[in-house]
Coordinates of C-alpha atoms and ligand atoms in Angstrom, one line a residue:
Chain T
M747 CA 29.9 0.4 -18.6
L748 CA 26.9 1.7 -20.6
E749 CA 26.7 2.0 -24.3
I750 CA 23.6 3.3 -26.0
K751 CA 23.5 2.9 -29.8
N752 CA 20.9 4.7 -32.0
L753 CA 18.2 4.4 -29.4
H754 CA 14.7 5.1 -30.6
A755 CA 11.7 4.9 -28.3
K756 CA 8.0 5.7 -28.2
I757 CA 5.2 5.9 -25.8
D758 CA 1.6 5.5 -27.0
D759 CA 2.8 5.8 -30.6
K760 CA 4.5 9.0 -29.9
E761 CA 8.2 8.9 -30.9
I762 CA 10.2 10.6 -28.2
L763 CA 13.8 9.3 -28.5
R764 CA 15.1 9.5 -32.1
G765 CA 18.5 8.0 -32.2
I766 CA 20.5 8.5 -29.0
N767 CA 24.2 7.5 -28.9
L768 CA 26.0 7.7 -25.6
K769 CA 28.9 5.8 -24.1
V770 CA 29.6 6.0 -20.4
N771 CA 32.7 4.5 -18.8
A772 CA 33.3 3.5 -15.2
G773 CA 34.6 6.5 -13.2
E774 CA 32.9 9.1 -15.4
V775 CA 30.2 11.7 -14.6
H776 CA 28.0 12.7 -17.5
A777 CA 25.6 15.6 -17.3
I778 CA 22.5 15.7 -19.6
M779 CA 20.9 19.0 -20.2
G780 CA 18.2 20.2 -22.6
P781 CA 14.9 22.0 -22.9
N782 CA 11.7 20.8 -21.2
G783 CA 10.2 17.9 -23.0
S784 CA 13.3 17.0 -24.9
G785 CA 13.3 13.4 -23.6
K786 CA 15.7 13.4 -20.6
S787 CA 13.3 11.7 -18.2
T788 CA 12.2 9.3 -21.0
L789 CA 15.8 8.2 -21.5
S790 CA 16.4 7.7 -17.8
K791 CA 13.2 5.7 -17.4
I792 CA 13.9 3.5 -20.3
L793 CA 17.3 2.6 -18.9
A794 CA 15.6 1.7 -15.6
G795 CA 13.1 -0.5 -17.5
H796 CA 9.8 1.5 -17.3
P797 CA 7.2 -0.7 -19.0
A798 CA 5.3 2.2 -20.7
Y799 CA 8.1 3.0 -23.1
E800 CA 8.8 0.9 -26.1
K801 CA 12.1 0.7 -27.8
T802 CA 11.7 0.7 -31.5
E803 CA 15.3 0.7 -32.7
G804 CA 18.8 0.6 -31.4
E805 CA 20.6 -1.0 -28.5
V806 CA 21.2 -0.5 -24.9
L807 CA 24.3 -2.4 -23.7
Y808 CA 25.4 -2.6 -20.1
Q809 CA 28.4 -4.2 -18.6
I810 CA 27.5 -7.2 -16.5
N811 CA 30.4 -9.3 -15.1
G812 CA 32.7 -7.5 -17.4
K813 CA 30.7 -8.2 -20.6
Y814 CA 28.5 -5.9 -22.5
K815 CA 25.0 -7.3 -22.7
S816 CA 21.7 -6.0 -23.9
I817 CA 19.4 -5.1 -21.0
D818 CA 16.2 -5.3 -23.1
E819 CA 15.1 -8.6 -21.4
L820 CA 15.9 -7.6 -17.9
E821 CA 13.0 -6.7 -15.6
P822 CA 13.3 -3.3 -13.7
S823 CA 14.1 -5.2 -10.5
Q824 CA 16.9 -7.2 -12.2
R825 CA 18.4 -4.0 -13.6
A826 CA 18.4 -2.5 -10.1
K827 CA 20.2 -5.6 -8.8
E828 CA 22.8 -5.2 -11.6
G829 CA 23.5 -1.8 -10.2
I830 CA 21.3 0.6 -12.2
F831 CA 19.7 3.2 -10.1
L832 CA 17.2 5.8 -11.2
G833 CA 16.8 8.8 -9.0
F834 CA 13.3 9.9 -10.0
Q835 CA 12.4 13.5 -11.1
Y836 CA 9.1 13.0 -9.3
P837 CA 9.6 10.4 -6.5
V838 CA 6.4 8.4 -6.0
E839 CA 4.4 8.5 -2.8
I840 CA 3.4 5.0 -1.5
P841 CA 0.7 5.2 1.1
G842 CA 0.8 2.6 3.8
V843 CA 4.3 1.3 3.1
S844 CA 6.8 2.6 5.7
N845 CA 10.1 4.0 4.4
I846 CA 12.1 1.7 6.7
S847 CA 10.4 -1.5 5.4
F848 CA 10.8 -0.3 1.8
L849 CA 14.5 0.5 2.3
M850 CA 15.1 -2.7 4.1
T851 CA 13.3 -4.9 1.6
A852 CA 15.2 -3.3 -1.2
F853 CA 18.5 -3.6 0.6
N854 CA 18.0 -7.3 1.6
E855 CA 16.8 -8.2 -1.9
L856 CA 20.1 -6.8 -3.1
C857 CA 22.1 -8.7 -0.4
E858 CA 20.4 -11.9 -1.5
A859 CA 21.2 -11.3 -5.1
Q860 CA 24.8 -10.7 -4.3
G861 CA 25.0 -13.7 -1.9
V862 CA 25.8 -11.7 1.1
E863 CA 24.1 -11.9 4.4
T864 CA 20.8 -9.9 4.9
M865 CA 20.3 -7.6 7.8
K866 CA 17.8 -7.6 10.6
E867 CA 15.9 -4.4 11.4
E868 CA 18.0 -3.4 14.3
E869 CA 21.3 -3.8 12.4
F870 CA 19.9 -2.1 9.4
R871 CA 18.8 0.9 11.4
K872 CA 22.4 1.2 12.6
Y873 CA 23.6 1.0 9.1
L874 CA 21.2 3.8 8.1
K875 CA 22.0 6.1 10.9
P876 CA 25.2 7.7 9.5
K877 CA 23.6 8.0 6.1
L878 CA 20.6 9.8 7.5
M879 CA 22.9 12.1 9.4
S880 CA 25.0 12.9 6.3
L881 CA 21.8 13.9 4.5
D882 CA 20.6 15.9 7.5
M883 CA 17.5 13.7 7.6
N884 CA 15.6 13.1 10.8
E885 CA 15.1 9.4 11.8
S886 CA 11.4 10.0 11.9
F887 CA 11.4 9.8 8.1
L888 CA 11.9 6.1 8.4
E889 CA 8.6 5.6 10.1
R890 CA 6.6 7.6 7.6
S891 CA 5.0 6.1 4.5
V892 CA 7.4 6.3 1.5
N893 CA 7.6 9.9 0.3
E894 CA 4.0 10.6 1.5
G895 CA 3.7 14.2 2.5
F896 CA 7.5 14.8 2.1
S897 CA 8.4 18.2 0.8
G898 CA 9.9 18.4 -2.6
G899 CA 13.4 18.7 -1.2
E900 CA 12.8 15.9 1.3
K901 CA 11.7 13.6 -1.5
K902 CA 15.0 14.3 -3.3
K903 CA 17.0 13.6 -0.2
N904 CA 15.1 10.3 0.2
E905 CA 16.2 9.4 -3.3
I906 CA 19.8 9.9 -2.4
L907 CA 19.3 7.9 0.8
Q908 CA 18.1 5.0 -1.3
M909 CA 21.1 5.5 -3.6
M910 CA 23.4 5.3 -0.6
V911 CA 21.7 2.2 0.7
L912 CA 21.9 0.4 -2.7
N913 CA 25.3 1.7 -3.7
P914 CA 24.7 1.4 -7.4
R915 CA 27.2 1.1 -10.3
L916 CA 25.3 3.4 -12.6
S917 CA 23.3 6.2 -11.1
L918 CA 20.8 8.1 -13.3
L919 CA 19.9 11.2 -11.3
D920 CA 16.9 12.9 -13.0
E921 CA 16.8 16.5 -11.7
T922 CA 17.8 15.5 -8.2
D923 CA 18.9 19.1 -7.7
S924 CA 15.5 20.7 -8.6
G925 CA 13.7 21.9 -5.6
L926 CA 16.7 21.8 -3.2
D927 CA 17.7 24.7 -1.2
V928 CA 21.4 25.7 -1.3
D929 CA 22.4 23.7 1.8
A930 CA 20.5 20.7 0.7
L931 CA 22.1 20.9 -2.7
R932 CA 25.5 20.8 -1.1
I933 CA 24.5 17.9 1.1
V934 CA 23.1 15.9 -1.8
A935 CA 26.1 16.7 -4.0
Q936 CA 28.3 15.4 -1.2
G937 CA 26.2 12.3 -1.1
V938 CA 26.8 11.7 -4.7
N939 CA 30.5 12.5 -4.5
T940 CA 31.0 10.1 -1.6
L941 CA 29.8 7.3 -3.7
K942 CA 31.8 8.3 -6.7
S943 CA 34.6 5.8 -7.5
K944 CA 36.5 4.2 -10.3
R945 CA 34.0 1.4 -10.4
N946 CA 30.8 3.4 -10.8
A947 CA 29.4 6.1 -13.1
T948 CA 26.8 8.9 -12.8
I949 CA 24.5 10.5 -15.3
L950 CA 23.1 13.7 -14.0
V951 CA 20.1 15.2 -15.7
T952 CA 19.9 18.8 -14.7
H953 CA 18.7 22.2 -15.8
Y954 CA 21.2 24.1 -13.7
Q955 CA 24.9 24.7 -14.0
R956 CA 25.1 25.3 -10.2
L957 CA 24.9 21.5 -9.5
L958 CA 27.9 21.1 -11.7
N959 CA 29.9 23.4 -9.4
Y960 CA 29.6 20.7 -6.8
I961 CA 29.7 17.6 -8.9
Q962 CA 32.3 18.0 -11.7
P963 CA 31.1 16.4 -14.9
D964 CA 33.5 14.9 -17.4
F965 CA 31.1 15.4 -20.2
V966 CA 28.0 17.5 -20.8
H967 CA 25.4 16.5 -23.4
I968 CA 22.6 18.5 -24.8
L969 CA 19.5 16.6 -25.6
Y970 CA 17.0 18.2 -28.0
Q971 CA 14.0 16.6 -29.6
G972 CA 15.1 13.1 -28.6
K973 CA 18.7 13.4 -29.9
I974 CA 22.0 14.4 -28.4
V975 CA 22.7 17.4 -30.5
K976 CA 25.9 18.6 -28.8
S977 CA 28.5 17.2 -26.4
G978 CA 31.3 18.9 -24.7
D979 CA 33.0 19.4 -21.3
K980 CA 31.8 21.4 -18.4
N981 CA 32.2 24.7 -20.3
L982 CA 29.2 23.7 -22.4
A983 CA 27.1 23.9 -19.3
L984 CA 28.4 27.4 -18.6
E985 CA 27.6 28.4 -22.2
V986 CA 24.1 27.1 -21.9
E987 CA 23.6 29.0 -18.6
E988 CA 24.6 32.2 -20.3
K989 CA 23.1 31.9 -23.8
G990 CA 20.2 29.4 -23.4
Y991 CA 19.6 26.6 -26.0
D992 CA 18.8 28.7 -29.1
W993 CA 22.3 28.8 -30.4
I994 CA 22.5 25.0 -30.3
T995 CA 19.0 24.1 -31.5
K996 CA 19.1 26.6 -34.4
Q997 CA 22.2 25.1 -35.9
Chain P
M891 CA -16.1 -33.4 19.3
R892 CA -12.7 -33.6 20.9
M893 CA -11.1 -35.1 17.8
M894 CA -12.5 -32.4 15.6
F895 CA -11.3 -29.8 18.1
Q896 CA -7.8 -30.9 17.4
E897 CA -8.1 -29.8 13.8
L898 CA -9.0 -26.3 14.7
P899 CA -6.3 -23.7 14.3
E900 CA -4.3 -23.6 17.5
Y901 CA -3.6 -19.9 17.3
L902 CA -7.3 -19.1 17.9
F903 CA -7.1 -21.1 21.1
E904 CA -4.3 -19.0 22.5
L905 CA -6.8 -16.2 22.8
K906 CA -8.0 -15.6 26.4
N907 CA -11.6 -14.7 27.4
K908 CA -13.2 -16.7 24.7
V909 CA -16.7 -17.8 24.1
V910 CA -16.8 -20.6 21.6
F911 CA -19.6 -21.6 19.4
F912 CA -19.1 -24.9 17.7
N913 CA -21.3 -26.0 14.9
G914 CA -24.0 -23.6 15.9
D915 CA -24.0 -24.2 19.7
Y916 CA -22.4 -22.6 22.6
S917 CA -19.6 -24.9 23.7
P918 CA -18.9 -24.5 27.4
E919 CA -16.0 -26.9 27.5
M920 CA -14.0 -24.9 24.9
S921 CA -15.0 -21.5 26.4
D922 CA -13.5 -19.7 29.3
L923 CA -16.3 -17.2 29.5
K924 CA -20.0 -17.8 29.9
L925 CA -22.8 -16.4 27.8
Q926 CA -23.8 -14.2 30.7
D927 CA -20.5 -12.5 30.4
L928 CA -21.7 -10.9 27.2
E929 CA -23.7 -8.5 29.2
I930 CA -21.1 -6.0 30.1
K931 CA -21.8 -4.2 33.3
Q932 CA -18.3 -3.0 34.0
S933 CA -15.8 -1.5 31.6
R934 CA -13.1 -4.0 30.7
T935 CA -9.9 -3.4 28.8
D936 CA -9.1 -7.0 27.8
A937 CA -11.0 -8.2 24.7
I938 CA -13.8 -10.8 24.8
N939 CA -13.4 -13.2 21.9
L940 CA -16.4 -14.8 20.2
L941 CA -15.2 -17.7 18.1
H942 CA -17.6 -19.3 15.6
F943 CA -16.4 -22.6 14.3
N944 CA -18.1 -24.6 11.7
Q945 CA -16.9 -28.0 10.8
E946 CA -19.8 -30.2 9.7
S947 CA -21.5 -30.7 6.4
Q948 CA -24.8 -29.4 7.8
I949 CA -26.7 -26.2 8.1
H950 CA -26.3 -24.5 11.4
E951 CA -27.9 -21.4 12.9
M952 CA -27.1 -19.5 15.9
A953 CA -27.7 -16.1 17.6
V954 CA -25.7 -14.3 20.1
S955 CA -26.4 -11.2 22.0
V956 CA -24.1 -8.6 23.5
V957 CA -25.2 -5.7 25.7
V958 CA -22.9 -2.9 26.8
R959 CA -24.6 -1.2 29.7
S960 CA -24.6 2.6 30.2
G961 CA -21.2 4.2 30.4
C962 CA -19.3 0.9 30.0
K963 CA -16.5 0.2 27.5
A964 CA -15.6 -3.1 25.9
I965 CA -13.8 -4.7 23.1
I966 CA -15.2 -7.7 21.3
N967 CA -13.3 -9.8 18.7
E968 CA -15.6 -12.0 16.7
I969 CA -14.0 -14.6 14.5
H970 CA -15.7 -16.8 12.0
F971 CA -14.0 -19.9 10.8
S972 CA -15.0 -23.0 8.9
I973 CA -13.0 -25.8 7.3
D974 CA -15.8 -27.7 5.6
H975 CA -16.8 -26.5 2.2
H976 CA -20.2 -28.3 2.3
S977 CA -21.2 -26.5 5.5
E978 CA -23.6 -23.7 5.8
H979 CA -23.7 -21.3 8.7
H980 CA -26.2 -18.6 9.6
S981 CA -25.3 -16.4 12.4
L982 CA -26.9 -13.4 14.0
T983 CA -25.1 -11.1 16.4
Q984 CA -27.3 -8.6 18.2
I985 CA -25.7 -5.7 19.9
L986 CA -27.0 -3.0 22.3
V987 CA -24.8 -0.1 23.1
E988 CA -26.5 1.9 25.9
N989 CA -26.2 5.5 26.8
G990 CA -22.6 6.7 26.8
A991 CA -21.3 3.2 26.3
K992 CA -18.6 2.3 23.8
L993 CA -18.1 -1.0 22.0
T994 CA -15.1 -1.7 19.8
H995 CA -16.0 -4.7 17.6
H996 CA -13.5 -6.5 15.5
Q997 CA -15.1 -8.9 13.1
V998 CA -13.0 -11.3 11.2
I999 CA -14.1 -13.8 8.6
A1000 CA -11.0 -16.0 8.4
P1001 CA -10.4 -17.8 5.1
Y1002 CA -13.8 -19.5 5.0
Q1003 CA -14.9 -22.8 3.6
G1004 CA -18.6 -23.3 2.9
K1005 CA -21.4 -20.9 3.0
K1006 CA -21.5 -18.1 5.5
N1007 CA -24.4 -15.8 6.1
H1008 CA -23.8 -13.4 8.9
K1009 CA -26.0 -10.7 10.2
A1010 CA -25.1 -8.0 12.8
H1011 CA -27.8 -5.9 14.2
V1012 CA -26.6 -3.0 16.3
E1013 CA -28.5 -0.4 18.3
V1014 CA -26.7 2.6 19.7
F1015 CA -28.3 4.9 22.2
E1016 CA -27.5 8.5 23.4
Q1017 CA -23.8 9.4 23.2
G1018 CA -23.1 5.7 22.6
Q1019 CA -20.2 4.7 20.3
Y1020 CA -20.0 1.7 18.1
Q1021 CA -16.6 1.2 16.4
S1022 CA -16.2 -1.7 14.1
V1023 CA -13.4 -3.1 12.0
L1024 CA -14.4 -5.9 9.6
L1025 CA -12.0 -8.1 7.8
D1026 CA -13.3 -10.5 5.2
M1027 CA -10.5 -12.8 4.0
G1028 CA -12.6 -14.5 1.5
G1029 CA -14.7 -17.6 1.0
N1030 CA -16.9 -19.2 -1.7
D1031 CA -20.1 -17.8 -0.6
I1032 CA -20.1 -15.1 2.0
R1033 CA -22.8 -12.7 2.8
V1034 CA -22.6 -10.2 5.6
E1035 CA -25.5 -7.9 6.4
E1036 CA -25.1 -5.2 9.0
T1037 CA -27.7 -2.9 10.3
I1038 CA -26.8 -0.1 12.6
E1039 CA -29.4 2.0 14.3
L1040 CA -28.4 5.3 15.9
K1041 CA -31.3 5.7 18.2
G1042 CA -30.2 8.4 20.7
P1043 CA -28.8 11.9 20.1
H1044 CA -25.0 12.0 19.5
A1045 CA -24.8 8.3 18.9
N1046 CA -21.8 7.4 16.7
N1047 CA -21.0 4.6 14.4
Q1048 CA -17.7 3.9 12.7
I1049 CA -17.0 1.0 10.4
D1050 CA -13.8 0.2 8.6
G1051 CA -14.1 -2.8 6.3
L1052 CA -11.5 -4.7 4.3
I1053 CA -12.4 -7.4 1.9
R1054 CA -9.9 -9.5 0.0
L1055 CA -11.0 -12.2 -2.4
K1056 CA -9.2 -14.4 -4.9
N1057 CA -9.8 -17.3 -7.2
Q1058 CA -13.6 -17.8 -7.6
E1059 CA -14.5 -16.4 -4.3
R1060 CA -17.8 -14.5 -3.8
S1061 CA -18.6 -12.1 -1.1
E1062 CA -21.5 -9.7 -0.5
H1063 CA -21.6 -7.0 2.1
I1064 CA -24.7 -5.0 2.8
I1065 CA -24.6 -2.3 5.3
Q1066 CA -27.4 -0.1 6.4
V1067 CA -27.0 2.8 8.8
N1068 CA -30.1 4.4 10.1
H1069 CA -29.8 7.8 11.7
L1070 CA -32.9 8.0 13.9
A1071 CA -32.0 10.7 16.3
P1072 CA -30.6 14.3 16.0
E1073 CA -26.9 15.0 15.8
T1074 CA -25.9 11.4 15.2
T1075 CA -22.7 10.7 13.3
S1076 CA -21.4 7.8 11.2
Q1077 CA -18.3 7.1 9.1
Q1078 CA -18.2 4.0 6.9
K1079 CA -15.1 3.0 4.8
Y1080 CA -14.9 -0.2 2.9
K1081 CA -11.9 -1.2 0.9
T1082 CA -12.0 -4.2 -1.4
M1083 CA -9.3 -6.1 -3.3
V1084 CA -10.5 -8.7 -5.8
D1085 CA -8.1 -11.0 -7.7
N1086 CA -8.4 -13.7 -10.3
E1087 CA -12.1 -14.3 -11.0
S1088 CA -13.5 -13.3 -7.7
R1089 CA -16.5 -11.0 -7.3
A1090 CA -17.4 -8.6 -4.5
H1091 CA -20.7 -6.9 -4.0
F1092 CA -21.1 -3.9 -1.8
T1093 CA -24.3 -2.1 -0.9
G1094 CA -24.1 0.8 1.5
K1095 CA -27.3 2.5 2.6
I1096 CA -27.5 5.6 4.7
Y1097 CA -30.9 6.5 6.0
I1098 CA -31.4 9.8 7.8
A1099 CA -34.8 10.2 9.3
K1100 CA -36.6 13.5 9.5
V1101 CA -35.9 13.8 13.3
A1102 CA -32.2 13.3 12.7
Q1103 CA -31.3 16.9 12.1
K1104 CA -27.7 18.0 12.2
S1105 CA -26.6 14.4 11.5
D1106 CA -23.3 13.8 9.8
S1107 CA -22.6 10.7 7.7
A1108 CA -19.9 9.6 5.3
L1109 CA -19.7 6.5 3.2
M1110 CA -16.7 5.5 1.1
N1111 CA -16.1 2.4 -0.9
K1112 CA -12.7 1.9 -2.6
N1113 CA -12.1 -1.1 -4.8
L1114 CA -9.0 -2.5 -6.4
L1115 CA -9.3 -4.8 -9.3
L1116 CA -6.2 -7.1 -9.4
A1117 CA -7.1 -9.2 -12.5
K1118 CA -9.0 -8.7 -15.7
K1119 CA -11.7 -11.1 -14.7
S1120 CA -12.2 -9.9 -11.2
H1121 CA -15.4 -7.9 -10.6
V1122 CA -16.8 -5.4 -8.2
L1123 CA -20.3 -4.1 -7.9
S1124 CA -20.7 -1.1 -5.6
L1125 CA -24.0 0.5 -4.7
P1126 CA -23.8 3.4 -2.3
Q1127 CA -27.3 4.7 -1.5
L1128 CA -28.6 7.7 0.4
E1129 CA -32.1 8.3 1.7
I1130 CA -32.3 11.6 3.5
F1131 CA -35.5 13.0 5.0
A1132 CA -33.9 15.7 7.3
D1133 CA -33.0 19.0 5.7
D1134 CA -30.0 20.1 7.9
V1135 CA -27.5 17.3 7.5
K1136 CA -24.0 16.6 6.2
C1137 CA -23.8 13.5 4.1
S1138 CA -21.2 12.3 1.6
H1139 CA -20.7 9.1 -0.3
G1140 CA -18.4 7.9 -2.9
S1141 CA -17.1 4.9 -4.7
T1142 CA -13.9 4.4 -6.7
T1143 CA -12.7 1.4 -8.6
G1144 CA -9.3 1.1 -10.1
Q1145 CA -6.2 -1.0 -10.5
L1146 CA -2.8 -1.0 -8.8
N1147 CA -0.9 2.2 -9.6
Q1148 CA 1.7 1.3 -12.2
E1149 CA 4.0 4.2 -11.2
E1150 CA 4.0 3.0 -7.6
L1151 CA 4.8 -0.5 -8.8
F1152 CA 7.6 0.7 -11.0
Y1153 CA 9.1 2.7 -8.2
L1154 CA 9.4 -0.3 -6.0
E1155 CA 10.7 -2.5 -8.9
A1156 CA 13.3 0.1 -9.8
R1157 CA 14.7 -0.5 -6.3
G1158 CA 15.2 -4.1 -7.0
I1159 CA 12.0 -5.5 -5.5
P1160 CA 10.6 -8.1 -7.8
K1161 CA 7.2 -7.4 -9.3
Q1162 CA 5.3 -10.0 -7.3
Q1163 CA 6.7 -8.8 -4.1
A1164 CA 6.2 -5.2 -5.0
Q1165 CA 2.6 -5.9 -5.6
E1166 CA 2.2 -7.5 -2.3
M1167 CA 3.8 -4.5 -0.6
L1168 CA 1.4 -2.2 -2.3
L1169 CA -1.5 -4.3 -1.3
S1170 CA -0.5 -4.5 2.3
G1171 CA 0.0 -0.7 2.2
Y1172 CA -3.6 -0.5 0.9
S1173 CA -4.9 -2.7 3.7
S1174 CA -2.8 -1.2 6.4
E1175 CA -5.1 1.8 6.7
I1176 CA -7.9 -0.5 7.9
I1177 CA -5.8 -3.0 9.8
N1178 CA -4.2 -0.2 11.8
K1179 CA -7.6 0.5 13.2
I1180 CA -7.5 -2.7 15.2
T1181 CA -6.7 -1.9 18.7
D1182 CA -6.4 -5.3 20.3
A1183 CA -2.8 -6.5 20.3
D1184 CA -3.7 -10.2 20.8
L1185 CA -5.9 -10.1 17.7
L1186 CA -3.2 -8.4 15.7
K1187 CA -0.8 -11.1 16.7
I1188 CA -3.0 -14.0 15.5
L1189 CA -3.8 -12.1 12.3
T1190 CA -0.2 -11.6 11.3
P1191 CA 0.4 -15.0 9.8
L1192 CA -3.0 -14.8 8.0
S1193 CA -2.5 -11.2 6.8
R1194 CA 0.5 -12.1 4.8
T1195 CA -1.6 -14.1 2.4
H1196 CA -5.1 -13.0 3.0
L1197 CA -5.1 -9.3 3.6
Ligands
ATP188 N1 2.7 9.1 -21.4 C1 3.0 10.0 -22.4 N2 2.2 10.2 -23.4 C2 2.4 11.2 -24.3 N3 3.6 11.9 -24.3 C3 4.4 11.7 -23.3 C4 4.2 10.7 -22.3 N4 5.3 10.7 -21.5 C5 6.1 11.7 -21.9 N5 5.6 12.2 -23.1 C6 6.2 13.3 -23.8 O1 7.5 13.0 -24.1 C7 8.3 14.2 -24.2 C8 9.6 14.0 -23.4 O2 9.2 14.0 -22.0 P1 10.4 13.9 -20.9 O3 9.6 13.8 -19.6 O4 11.3 12.8 -21.2 O5 11.1 15.3 -21.0 P2 12.2 15.9 -20.2 O6 13.3 16.2 -21.1 O7 12.5 15.1 -19.0 O8 11.5 17.3 -19.7 P3 11.7 18.2 -18.3 O9 12.9 18.9 -18.5 O10 10.5 19.0 -18.4 O11 11.7 17.2 -17.2 C9 7.4 15.3 -23.8 O12 7.0 16.0 -24.9 C10 6.3 14.6 -23.1 O13 5.1 15.3 -23.2
MG189 MG1 12.3 15.3 -17.0

């Protein structure tokens, strides 16, 4: 589904990614771990098309209609419509734009792109109701401005709500577990697991092994100074939890 | 006159309780209220609509006066509209808000052809309240000058202004608030959006006289530049002669927040539309201050493109 080959990228002339290789197939869950500042969020944002980062070398190929294609030329909104979803480490507050109109606009944009019928507000609210309930989110969140004044955990739940609404093929969840209490973590993990299928894939960026108790990763990668320096199965996450990163980065 | 009348936007004629000024004159045949009705002797909950139409390539001048008698409450919607870009219109609206009275004043400059020079002169007496929302949807040569005089203790003024310009539009807003009695309060907030090569000028002056002790005043001007060649000039000014007052003023000018834009785009909303969403989010703070449902209804089609 996704193939990253020797990806180098910079921001403001600062090189951050220095040769990333990663292949993700449909049905897989990949976890990316690594010390602060190693480039995890950078990688996620580049995949989603953030304009501030510049690719300097390498390729990002993504499967569209069965064929691998470079996504370089796709606008962020086009990538989203092709099923790439970024769950932000720091969800952005948007004053004056209500959560419901934001969700509905995004959803209907996607419907139009896929040639299925759009929904009117009443119908859309019905469609949202079970999703809100599964995330233990009150309906009043729909009336508030997007993320404005949401607590850290509420913002993360709102990310998952958006993911559920858009039902992406490739989810990049950047520290969606940070700032969640134990119950919320379980709820959010359930949300991710419900969407999991043979046709989609998930990349979880996380600092904590505990998330991986709820969402079983097929692969764990360690990102360090802009490169994947080690890959393994879920035992690698346990090892990191126990021993830190020193033993990997000093090799 | 009838023929021209046909060309005027129908949605404005759906408004009830209207006083119509056509090319500078009061037009009884288009109005369903008389000029005398602008002296408000009894509180009313339904809005009075003052419509200024200009449709001739000539210079027109007119003055209208509104009085809200002691203890009364009223809502006035004042809408300026012109479809002739050779026209020139000078209007003066004089307002008296007597002791304990309250006037809510919505002022709309609908997308305007021609030159517009509007003055509002407002006097507010003891415990009186003047609340105004001003929407300027742009025109080639707009100048709005408002003077508010807080003349009795505890008089209050609140203005929320929204100015959106595009292409080569020019607009100038000058507001002066004079605190002339003790414990008077005022809050002024103006938000501007300028696109393309448009230019907006804003001057906000707060004057606090020596007698106006314990007065409280805040002035804020926020500007969004939407294009490289758009321009804003912002001049907040304070003149304070009393020593025991609270007074703040500020002015910010910036661009659309790129992280907000990316967030919307990352959810599949195309850039253009995402920008529009952010802009309407920006204006909503001001538009939400409008309390008259009928006015909001007629603004909806305009606000999509002009606010
Ligand atoms: N706009 C920028 N200008 C300069 N440096 C930047 C910029 N954005 C990111 N960086 C740097 O790029 C590096 C990678 O940042 P990134 O956010 O990708 O790290 P991360 O692995 O997600 O870290 P964390 O675990 O703390 O979230 C950091 O050193 C960061 O300071
Ligand atoms: Mg990060």
